[in-house]
Amino acid sequence: MKKKYIIMSDKDNCATTLADISKGEQVQLDDKLLSINQDIPLGHKFALKAINKGEKIFKYGQIIGIATENIEGGDWIHTHNITSHYLEEIVG
């Protein structure tokens, strides 16, 4: 079976989809299965583990944003639950 996601860095708490992933589908992480909670389009992100509101979201080993709500493992990460880390630095 072809892998449907990629994790860019060991520091990442999200993965990027390489294909559409449907709600209820399970993806194999190194040591466990993770159930996907929403339909996630190609190129979008999902949480690898629970991320609390206010926590940093990492992709490429870098901070890409801050969670605006609690995010469960398997949740779609997008503009509805993340805010820009860069905007916070500018507005300050």
mmCIF file of N, CA and C in Angstrom, residues 17-66:
data_model
loop_
_atom_site.group_PDB
_atom_site.id
_atom_site.type_symbol
_atom_site.label_atom_id
_atom_site.label_comp_id
_atom_site.label_asym_id
_atom_site.label_seq_id
_atom_site.Cartn_x
_atom_site.Cartn_y
_atom_site.Cartn_z
ATOM 1 N N THR A 17 -0.389 15.433 3.588
ATOM 2 C CA THR A 17 -0.951 14.350 2.782
ATOM 3 C C THR A 17 -0.348 14.333 1.378
ATOM 4 N N LEU A 18 -0.117 13.137 0.871
ATOM 5 C CA LEU A 18 0.361 12.922 -0.498
ATOM 6 C C LEU A 18 -0.778 12.481 -1.407
ATOM 7 N N ALA A 19 -1.951 12.325 -0.820
ATOM 8 C CA ALA A 19 -3.182 11.941 -1.526
ATOM 9 C C ALA A 19 -4.341 12.337 -0.621
ATOM 10 N N ASP A 20 -5.537 12.409 -1.181
ATOM 11 C CA ASP A 20 -6.710 12.641 -0.340
ATOM 12 C C ASP A 20 -6.824 11.505 0.672
ATOM 13 N N ILE A 21 -7.171 11.842 1.907
ATOM 14 C CA ILE A 21 -7.409 10.833 2.946
ATOM 15 C C ILE A 21 -8.820 11.054 3.473
ATOM 16 N N SER A 22 -9.596 9.998 3.536
ATOM 17 C CA SER A 22 -11.001 10.087 3.939
ATOM 18 C C SER A 22 -11.178 9.948 5.442
ATOM 19 N N LYS A 23 -12.219 10.614 5.940
ATOM 20 C CA LYS A 23 -12.600 10.481 7.348
ATOM 21 C C LYS A 23 -12.771 8.999 7.674
ATOM 22 N N GLY A 24 -12.225 8.584 8.802
ATOM 23 C CA GLY A 24 -12.330 7.197 9.237
ATOM 24 C C GLY A 24 -11.203 6.300 8.755
ATOM 25 N N GLU A 25 -10.458 6.763 7.761
ATOM 26 C CA GLU A 25 -9.317 5.989 7.272
ATOM 27 C C GLU A 25 -8.246 5.953 8.358
ATOM 28 N N GLN A 26 -7.497 4.871 8.415
ATOM 29 C CA GLN A 26 -6.408 4.766 9.379
ATOM 30 C C GLN A 26 -5.081 4.820 8.645
ATOM 31 N N VAL A 27 -4.147 5.571 9.234
ATOM 32 C CA VAL A 27 -2.798 5.647 8.679
ATOM 33 C C VAL A 27 -1.837 5.025 9.682
ATOM 34 N N GLN A 28 -0.857 4.324 9.159
ATOM 35 C CA GLN A 28 0.132 3.659 10.008
ATOM 36 C C GLN A 28 1.264 4.622 10.321
ATOM 37 N N LEU A 29 1.407 4.968 11.587
ATOM 38 C CA LEU A 29 2.579 5.699 12.044
ATOM 39 C C LEU A 29 3.599 4.649 12.454
ATOM 40 N N ASP A 30 4.768 5.033 12.868
ATOM 41 C CA ASP A 30 5.806 4.057 13.198
ATOM 42 C C ASP A 30 5.306 2.938 14.097
ATOM 43 N N ASP A 31 4.644 3.314 15.193
ATOM 44 C CA ASP A 31 4.295 2.312 16.196
ATOM 45 C C ASP A 31 2.803 2.194 16.471
ATOM 46 N N LYS A 32 1.968 2.893 15.693
ATOM 47 C CA LYS A 32 0.529 2.828 15.958
ATOM 48 C C LYS A 32 -0.274 3.210 14.727
ATOM 49 N N LEU A 33 -1.564 2.885 14.780
ATOM 50 C CA LEU A 33 -2.507 3.334 13.762
ATOM 51 C C LEU A 33 -3.175 4.607 14.258
ATOM 52 N N LEU A 34 -3.340 5.570 13.373
ATOM 53 C CA LEU A 34 -4.011 6.823 13.705
ATOM 54 C C LEU A 34 -5.237 6.948 12.819
ATOM 55 N N SER A 35 -6.392 7.155 13.428
ATOM 56 C CA SER A 35 -7.640 7.317 12.694
ATOM 57 C C SER A 35 -7.804 8.781 12.292
ATOM 58 N N ILE A 36 -8.144 9.013 11.031
ATOM 59 C CA ILE A 36 -8.331 10.364 10.503
ATOM 60 C C ILE A 36 -9.758 10.818 10.802
ATOM 61 N N ASN A 37 -9.899 12.034 11.340
ATOM 62 C CA ASN A 37 -11.185 12.507 11.857
ATOM 63 C C ASN A 37 -12.020 13.326 10.880
ATOM 64 N N GLN A 38 -11.415 13.841 9.821
ATOM 65 C CA GLN A 38 -12.127 14.582 8.786
ATOM 66 C C GLN A 38 -11.533 14.195 7.434
ATOM 67 N N ASP A 39 -12.252 14.475 6.346
ATOM 68 C CA ASP A 39 -11.660 14.320 5.022
ATOM 69 C C ASP A 39 -10.526 15.333 4.899
ATOM 70 N N ILE A 40 -9.364 14.874 4.430
ATOM 71 C CA ILE A 40 -8.204 15.756 4.318
ATOM 72 C C ILE A 40 -7.708 15.721 2.869
ATOM 73 N N PRO A 41 -7.744 16.881 2.199
ATOM 74 C CA PRO A 41 -7.324 16.923 0.798
ATOM 75 C C PRO A 41 -5.807 16.781 0.619
ATOM 76 N N LEU A 42 -5.430 16.400 -0.575
ATOM 77 C CA LEU A 42 -4.030 16.330 -0.985
ATOM 78 C C LEU A 42 -3.313 17.637 -0.641
ATOM 79 N N GLY A 43 -2.146 17.521 -0.024
ATOM 80 C CA GLY A 43 -1.320 18.683 0.284
ATOM 81 C C GLY A 43 -1.650 19.376 1.591
ATOM 82 N N HIS A 44 -2.700 18.913 2.269
ATOM 83 C CA HIS A 44 -3.071 19.516 3.551
ATOM 84 C C HIS A 44 -2.427 18.729 4.692
ATOM 85 N N LYS A 45 -2.596 19.229 5.910
ATOM 86 C CA LYS A 45 -1.932 18.646 7.077
ATOM 87 C C LYS A 45 -2.928 18.000 8.026
ATOM 88 N N PHE A 46 -2.427 16.998 8.778
ATOM 89 C CA PHE A 46 -3.198 16.439 9.888
ATOM 90 C C PHE A 46 -2.278 16.286 11.089
ATOM 91 N N ALA A 47 -2.895 16.341 12.274
ATOM 92 C CA ALA A 47 -2.139 16.253 13.524
ATOM 93 C C ALA A 47 -1.705 14.819 13.785
ATOM 94 N N LEU A 48 -0.468 14.644 14.179
ATOM 95 C CA LEU A 48 0.061 13.325 14.520
ATOM 96 C C LEU A 48 -0.270 12.935 15.954
ATOM 97 N N LYS A 49 -0.614 13.928 16.769
ATOM 98 C CA LYS A 49 -0.947 13.719 18.179
ATOM 99 C C LYS A 49 -1.795 14.899 18.622
ATOM 100 N N ALA A 50 -2.305 14.844 19.833
ATOM 101 C CA ALA A 50 -3.090 15.958 20.361
ATOM 102 C C ALA A 50 -2.206 17.202 20.487
ATOM 103 N N ILE A 51 -2.770 18.337 20.076
ATOM 104 C CA ILE A 51 -2.095 19.632 20.176
ATOM 105 C C ILE A 51 -3.067 20.560 20.905
ATOM 106 N N ASN A 52 -2.641 21.106 22.013
ATOM 107 C CA ASN A 52 -3.510 21.977 22.800
ATOM 108 C C ASN A 52 -3.563 23.386 22.228
ATOM 109 N N LYS A 53 -4.671 24.071 22.479
ATOM 110 C CA LYS A 53 -4.821 25.472 22.086
ATOM 111 C C LYS A 53 -3.622 26.258 22.617
ATOM 112 N N GLY A 54 -3.016 27.056 21.750
ATOM 113 C CA GLY A 54 -1.857 27.861 22.131
ATOM 114 C C GLY A 54 -0.517 27.193 21.869
ATOM 115 N N GLU A 55 -0.526 25.884 21.601
ATOM 116 C CA GLU A 55 0.733 25.184 21.316
ATOM 117 C C GLU A 55 1.188 25.456 19.886
ATOM 118 N N LYS A 56 2.486 25.345 19.684
ATOM 119 C CA LYS A 56 3.088 25.555 18.375
ATOM 120 C C LYS A 56 2.887 24.326 17.496
ATOM 121 N N ILE A 57 2.691 24.584 16.210
ATOM 122 C CA ILE A 57 2.577 23.513 15.229
ATOM 123 C C ILE A 57 3.857 23.527 14.402
ATOM 124 N N PHE A 58 4.477 22.345 14.303
ATOM 125 C CA PHE A 58 5.760 22.211 13.618
ATOM 126 C C PHE A 58 5.606 21.440 12.311
ATOM 127 N N LYS A 59 6.214 21.985 11.248
ATOM 128 C CA LYS A 59 6.352 21.316 9.955
ATOM 129 C C LYS A 59 7.740 21.695 9.448
ATOM 130 N N TYR A 60 8.436 20.769 8.830
ATOM 131 C CA TYR A 60 9.831 20.968 8.411
ATOM 132 C C TYR A 60 10.741 21.208 9.614
ATOM 133 N N GLY A 61 10.292 20.840 10.819
ATOM 134 C CA GLY A 61 11.065 21.102 12.020
ATOM 135 C C GLY A 61 11.001 22.555 12.463
ATOM 136 N N GLN A 62 10.153 23.340 11.806
ATOM 137 C CA GLN A 62 10.014 24.765 12.095
ATOM 138 C C GLN A 62 8.590 25.066 12.557
ATOM 139 N N ILE A 63 8.425 26.122 13.318
ATOM 140 C CA ILE A 63 7.091 26.537 13.748
ATOM 141 C C ILE A 63 6.379 27.159 12.552
ATOM 142 N N ILE A 64 5.190 26.637 12.228
ATOM 143 C CA ILE A 64 4.410 27.199 11.125
ATOM 144 C C ILE A 64 3.162 27.911 11.624
ATOM 145 N N GLY A 65 2.851 27.768 12.900
ATOM 146 C CA GLY A 65 1.670 28.428 13.427
ATOM 147 C C GLY A 65 1.394 28.025 14.853
ATOM 148 N N ILE A 66 0.301 28.580 15.367
ATOM 149 C CA ILE A 66 -0.152 28.336 16.731
ATOM 150 C C ILE A 66 -1.579 27.798 16.663
#
